PDB file of C-alpha atoms in Angstrom:
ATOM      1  CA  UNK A  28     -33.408   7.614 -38.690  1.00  0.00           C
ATOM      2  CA  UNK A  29     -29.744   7.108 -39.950  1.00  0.00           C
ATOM      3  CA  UNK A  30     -28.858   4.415 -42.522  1.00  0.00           C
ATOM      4  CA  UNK A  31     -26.002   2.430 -41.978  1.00  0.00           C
ATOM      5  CA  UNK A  32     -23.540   4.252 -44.543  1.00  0.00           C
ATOM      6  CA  UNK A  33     -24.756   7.348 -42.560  1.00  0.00           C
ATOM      7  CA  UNK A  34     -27.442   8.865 -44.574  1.00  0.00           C
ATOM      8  CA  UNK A  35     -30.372  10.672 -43.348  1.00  0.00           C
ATOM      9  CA  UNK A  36     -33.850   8.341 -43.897  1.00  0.00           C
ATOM     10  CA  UNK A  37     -36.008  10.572 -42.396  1.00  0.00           C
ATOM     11  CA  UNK A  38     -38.810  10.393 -40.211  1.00  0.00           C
ATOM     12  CA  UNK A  39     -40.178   6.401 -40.093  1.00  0.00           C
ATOM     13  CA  UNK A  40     -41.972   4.106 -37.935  1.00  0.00           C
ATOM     14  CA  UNK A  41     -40.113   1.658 -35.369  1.00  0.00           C
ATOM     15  CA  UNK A  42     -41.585  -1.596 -37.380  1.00  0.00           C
ATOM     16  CA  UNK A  43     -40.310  -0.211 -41.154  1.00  0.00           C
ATOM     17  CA  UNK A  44     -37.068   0.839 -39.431  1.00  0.00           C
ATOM     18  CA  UNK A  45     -36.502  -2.770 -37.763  1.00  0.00           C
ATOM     19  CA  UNK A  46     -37.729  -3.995 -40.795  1.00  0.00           C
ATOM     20  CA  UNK A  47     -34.824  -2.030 -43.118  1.00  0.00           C
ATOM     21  CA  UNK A  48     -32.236  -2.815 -40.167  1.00  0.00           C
ATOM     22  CA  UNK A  49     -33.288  -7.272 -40.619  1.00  0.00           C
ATOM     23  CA  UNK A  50     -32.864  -6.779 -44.103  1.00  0.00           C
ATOM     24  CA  UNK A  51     -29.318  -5.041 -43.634  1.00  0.00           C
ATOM     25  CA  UNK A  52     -28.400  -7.815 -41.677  1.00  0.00           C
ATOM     26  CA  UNK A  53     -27.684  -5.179 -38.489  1.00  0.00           C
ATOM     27  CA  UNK A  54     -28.616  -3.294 -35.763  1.00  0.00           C
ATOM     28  CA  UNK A  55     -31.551  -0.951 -35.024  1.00  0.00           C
ATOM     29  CA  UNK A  56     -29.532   1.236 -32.201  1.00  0.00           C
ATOM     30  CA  UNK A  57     -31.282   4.326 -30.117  1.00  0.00           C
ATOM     31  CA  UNK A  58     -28.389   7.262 -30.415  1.00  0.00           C
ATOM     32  CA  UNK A  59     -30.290  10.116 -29.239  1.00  0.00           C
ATOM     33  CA  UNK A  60     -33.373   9.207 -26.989  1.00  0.00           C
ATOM     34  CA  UNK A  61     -34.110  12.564 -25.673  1.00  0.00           C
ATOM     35  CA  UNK A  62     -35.028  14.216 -28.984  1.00  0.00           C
ATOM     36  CA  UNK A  63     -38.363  14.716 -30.539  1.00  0.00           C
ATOM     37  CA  UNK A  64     -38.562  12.170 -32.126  1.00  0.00           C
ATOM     38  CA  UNK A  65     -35.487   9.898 -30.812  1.00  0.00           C
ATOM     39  CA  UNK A  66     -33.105   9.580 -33.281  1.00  0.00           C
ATOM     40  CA  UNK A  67     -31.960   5.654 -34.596  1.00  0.00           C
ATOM     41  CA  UNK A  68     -29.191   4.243 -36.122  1.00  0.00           C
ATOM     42  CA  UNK A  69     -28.452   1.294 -38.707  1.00  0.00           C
ATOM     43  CA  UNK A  70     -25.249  -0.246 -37.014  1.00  0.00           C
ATOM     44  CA  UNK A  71     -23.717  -3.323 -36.340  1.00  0.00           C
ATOM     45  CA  UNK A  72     -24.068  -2.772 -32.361  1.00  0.00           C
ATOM     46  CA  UNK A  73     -21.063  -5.418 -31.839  1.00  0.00           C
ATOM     47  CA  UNK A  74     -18.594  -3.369 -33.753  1.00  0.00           C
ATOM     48  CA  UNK A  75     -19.827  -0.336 -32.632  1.00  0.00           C
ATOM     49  CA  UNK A  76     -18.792  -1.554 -28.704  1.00  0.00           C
ATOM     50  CA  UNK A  77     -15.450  -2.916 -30.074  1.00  0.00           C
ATOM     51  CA  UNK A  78     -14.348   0.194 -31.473  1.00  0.00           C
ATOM     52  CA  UNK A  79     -15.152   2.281 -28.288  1.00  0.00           C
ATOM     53  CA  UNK A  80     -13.156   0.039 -25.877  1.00  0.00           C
ATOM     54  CA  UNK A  81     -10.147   0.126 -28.721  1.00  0.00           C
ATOM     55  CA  UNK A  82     -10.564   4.469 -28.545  1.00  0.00           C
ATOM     56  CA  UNK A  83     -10.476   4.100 -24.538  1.00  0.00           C
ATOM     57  CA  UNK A  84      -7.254   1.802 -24.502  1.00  0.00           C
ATOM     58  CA  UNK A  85      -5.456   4.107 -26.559  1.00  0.00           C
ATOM     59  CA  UNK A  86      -6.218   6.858 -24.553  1.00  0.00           C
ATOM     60  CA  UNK A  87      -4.008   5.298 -21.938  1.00  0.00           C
ATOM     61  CA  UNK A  88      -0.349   6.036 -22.034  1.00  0.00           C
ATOM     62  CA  UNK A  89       2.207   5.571 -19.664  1.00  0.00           C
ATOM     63  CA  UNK A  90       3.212   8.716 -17.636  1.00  0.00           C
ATOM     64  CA  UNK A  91       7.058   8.767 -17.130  1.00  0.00           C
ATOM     65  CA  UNK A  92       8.282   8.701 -13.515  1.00  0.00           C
ATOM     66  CA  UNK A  93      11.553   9.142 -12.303  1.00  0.00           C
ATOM     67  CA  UNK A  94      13.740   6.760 -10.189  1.00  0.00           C
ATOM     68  CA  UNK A  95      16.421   7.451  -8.041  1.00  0.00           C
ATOM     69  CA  UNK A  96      18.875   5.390  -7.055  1.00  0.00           C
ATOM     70  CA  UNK A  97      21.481   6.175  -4.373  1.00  0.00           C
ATOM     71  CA  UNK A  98      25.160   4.943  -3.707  1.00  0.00           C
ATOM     72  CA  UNK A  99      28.557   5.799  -2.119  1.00  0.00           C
ATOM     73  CA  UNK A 100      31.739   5.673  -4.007  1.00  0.00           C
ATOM     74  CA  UNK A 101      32.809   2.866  -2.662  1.00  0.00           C
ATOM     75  CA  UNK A 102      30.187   0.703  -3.160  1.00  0.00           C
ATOM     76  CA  UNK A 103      30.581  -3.191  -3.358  1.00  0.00           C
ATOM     77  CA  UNK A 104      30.566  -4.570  -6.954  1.00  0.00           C
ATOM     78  CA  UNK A 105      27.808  -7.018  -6.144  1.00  0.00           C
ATOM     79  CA  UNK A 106      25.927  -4.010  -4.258  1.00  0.00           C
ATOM     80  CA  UNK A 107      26.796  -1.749  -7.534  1.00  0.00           C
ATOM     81  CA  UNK A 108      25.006  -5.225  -9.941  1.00  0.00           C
ATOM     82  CA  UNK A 109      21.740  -5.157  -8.194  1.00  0.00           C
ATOM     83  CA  UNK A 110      21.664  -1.330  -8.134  1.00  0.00           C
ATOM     84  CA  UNK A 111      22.204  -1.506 -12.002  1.00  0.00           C
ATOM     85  CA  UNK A 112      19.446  -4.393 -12.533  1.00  0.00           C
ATOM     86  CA  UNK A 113      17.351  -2.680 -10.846  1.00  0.00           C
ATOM     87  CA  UNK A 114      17.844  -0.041 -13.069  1.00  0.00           C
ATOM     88  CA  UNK A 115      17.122  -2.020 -16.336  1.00  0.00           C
ATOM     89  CA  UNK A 116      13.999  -2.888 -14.817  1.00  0.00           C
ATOM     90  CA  UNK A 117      12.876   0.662 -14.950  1.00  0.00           C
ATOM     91  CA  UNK A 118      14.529   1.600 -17.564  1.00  0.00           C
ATOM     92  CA  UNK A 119      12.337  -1.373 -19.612  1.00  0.00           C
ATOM     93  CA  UNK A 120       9.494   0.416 -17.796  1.00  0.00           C
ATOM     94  CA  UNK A 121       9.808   3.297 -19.938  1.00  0.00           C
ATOM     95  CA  UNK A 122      10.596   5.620 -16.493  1.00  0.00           C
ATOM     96  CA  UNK A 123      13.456   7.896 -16.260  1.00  0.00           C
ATOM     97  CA  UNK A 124      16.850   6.614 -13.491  1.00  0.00           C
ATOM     98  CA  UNK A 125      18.611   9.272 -11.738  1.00  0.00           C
ATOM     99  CA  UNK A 126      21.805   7.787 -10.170  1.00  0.00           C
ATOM    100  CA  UNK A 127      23.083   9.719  -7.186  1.00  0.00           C
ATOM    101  CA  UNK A 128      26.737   8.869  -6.092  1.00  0.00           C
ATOM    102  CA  UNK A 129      26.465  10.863  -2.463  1.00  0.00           C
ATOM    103  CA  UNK A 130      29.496  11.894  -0.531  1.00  0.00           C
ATOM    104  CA  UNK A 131      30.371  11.929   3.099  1.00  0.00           C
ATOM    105  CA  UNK A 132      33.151  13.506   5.653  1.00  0.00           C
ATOM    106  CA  UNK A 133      36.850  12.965   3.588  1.00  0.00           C
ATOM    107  CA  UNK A 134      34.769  10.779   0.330  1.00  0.00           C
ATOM    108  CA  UNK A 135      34.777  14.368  -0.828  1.00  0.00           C
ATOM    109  CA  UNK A 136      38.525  14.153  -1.352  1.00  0.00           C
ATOM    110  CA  UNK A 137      38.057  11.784  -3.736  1.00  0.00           C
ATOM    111  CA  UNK A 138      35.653  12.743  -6.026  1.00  0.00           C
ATOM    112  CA  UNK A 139      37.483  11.254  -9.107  1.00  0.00           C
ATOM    113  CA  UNK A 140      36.238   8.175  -7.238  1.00  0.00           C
ATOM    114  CA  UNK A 141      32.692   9.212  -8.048  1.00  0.00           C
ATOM    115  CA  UNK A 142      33.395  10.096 -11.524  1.00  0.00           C
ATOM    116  CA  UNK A 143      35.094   6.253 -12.348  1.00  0.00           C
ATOM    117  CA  UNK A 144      31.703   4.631 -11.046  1.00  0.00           C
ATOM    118  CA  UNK A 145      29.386   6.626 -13.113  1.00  0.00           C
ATOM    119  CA  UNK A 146      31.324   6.034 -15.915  1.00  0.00           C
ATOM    120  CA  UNK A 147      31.052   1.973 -14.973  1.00  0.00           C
ATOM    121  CA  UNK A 148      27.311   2.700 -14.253  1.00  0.00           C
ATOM    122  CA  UNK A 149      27.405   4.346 -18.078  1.00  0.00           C
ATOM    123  CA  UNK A 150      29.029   1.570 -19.573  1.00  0.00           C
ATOM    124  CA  UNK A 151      26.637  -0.788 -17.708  1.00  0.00           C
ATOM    125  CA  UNK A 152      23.559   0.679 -18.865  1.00  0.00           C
ATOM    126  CA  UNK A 153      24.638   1.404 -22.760  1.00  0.00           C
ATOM    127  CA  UNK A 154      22.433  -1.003 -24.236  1.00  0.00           C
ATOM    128  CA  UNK A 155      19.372   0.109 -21.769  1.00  0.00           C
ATOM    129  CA  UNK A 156      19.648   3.755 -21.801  1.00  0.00           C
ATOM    130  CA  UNK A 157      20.780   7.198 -23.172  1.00  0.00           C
ATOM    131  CA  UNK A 158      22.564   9.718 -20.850  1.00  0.00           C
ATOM    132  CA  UNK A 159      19.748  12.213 -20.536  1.00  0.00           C
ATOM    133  CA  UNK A 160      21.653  15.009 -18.579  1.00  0.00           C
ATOM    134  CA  UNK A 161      25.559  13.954 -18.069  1.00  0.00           C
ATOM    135  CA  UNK A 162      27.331  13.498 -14.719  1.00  0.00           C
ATOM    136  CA  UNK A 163      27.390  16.827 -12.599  1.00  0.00           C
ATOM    137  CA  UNK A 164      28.612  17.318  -9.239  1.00  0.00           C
ATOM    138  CA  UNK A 165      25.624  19.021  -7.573  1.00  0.00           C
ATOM    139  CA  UNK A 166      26.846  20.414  -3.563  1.00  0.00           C
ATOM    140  CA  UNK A 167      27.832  16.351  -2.270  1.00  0.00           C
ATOM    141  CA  UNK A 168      26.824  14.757  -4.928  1.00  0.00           C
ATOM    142  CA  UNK A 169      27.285  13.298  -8.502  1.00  0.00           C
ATOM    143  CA  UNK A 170      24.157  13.473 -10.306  1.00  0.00           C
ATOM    144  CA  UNK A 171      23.431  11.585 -13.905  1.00  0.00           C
ATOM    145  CA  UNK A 172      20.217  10.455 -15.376  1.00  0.00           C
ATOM    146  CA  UNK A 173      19.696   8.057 -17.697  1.00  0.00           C
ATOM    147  CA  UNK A 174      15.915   7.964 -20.317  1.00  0.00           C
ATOM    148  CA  UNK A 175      15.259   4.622 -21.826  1.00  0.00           C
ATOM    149  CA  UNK A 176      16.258   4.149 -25.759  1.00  0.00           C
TER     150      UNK A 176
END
C-alpha cells in the first residue's frame, strides 16, 4: 500500500486501507494487480485521469509539411492573389510553401520576369513568412520557400 504523499504503508488489509483512503477524503486505486500481494494507491482517481489525458495531448505536435505552389511568369494578378492566400493559409498552418515560378519554350528568355514576381510574392508574404532558402533558378525553374514566423 502507497499513501497519498507517496510513502510506503506496508502490507494492510483492503477494509483498513479503504478505511485510511475515506478518511483522506480520496481514492483507494489498484496500480499493480499482478503482484503478490497487489499493490494500492491513495489517489484522487479524478486527477489522476486528468493528468494522463493532459501528458497524451502534449505528446501531439504538428509535423511540418511542405506545400508547393506552381505558376508561370506571367501569371494574372488576380490568379497571383489567390495563389498568395492560399499561401497564408498554410503558412498559419505552421507548414512550409515552396513557390515554383516554371518556365516554358522562349519564357526562358525572360527570366528577370521570374525574378520581379518572386520578389512581389516576397513582399506579399512579409508579414506571414521568412524566406527559408532564397530564390534560385533550379534547370526551368525559380525555386523559393518560405517557413512561417
Amino acid at each position: 500500500m502507497i499513501a497519498d504523499d507517496g510513502s510506503q504503508l506496508g502490507v494492510i488489509t483492503t477494509e483498513e486501507a479503504l478505511a485510511q483512503a475515506r478518511a483522506a477524503g480520496l481514492d483507494l486505486v489498484e496500480v499493480a494487480p499482478l503482484e503478490k500481494p497487489p499493490v494500492c494507491r491513495i489517489m484522487d482517481y479524478g486527477k489522476f485521469k486528468y493528468q494522463q489525458k493532459k501528458r497524451q495531448h502534449k505528446g501531439h505536435t504538428h509535423h511540418s509539411r511542405n506545400k508547393e505552389l506552381r505558376m508561370r511568369p506571367k501569371i494574372g494578378d488576380h490568379d497571383l492573389m489567390t495563389k498568395v492566400n492560399r499561401a497564408k493559409e498554410f503558412l498559419v498552418q505552421k507548414d512550409k510553401v515552396v513557390f515554383s515560378v516554371i518556365f516554358r519554350g522562349r519564357e526562358n528568355a525572360h527570366v528577370e520576369e521570374g525574378f520581379k514576381l518572386v520578389d512581389r510574392l516576397i513582399g506579399e508574404l512579409a508579414p506571414f513568412a521568412k524566406v527559408e532558402q532564397n530564390p534560385s533558378m533550379q534547370g526551368r525553374r525559380i525555386v523559393v520557400i518560405f517557413a512561417p514566423k
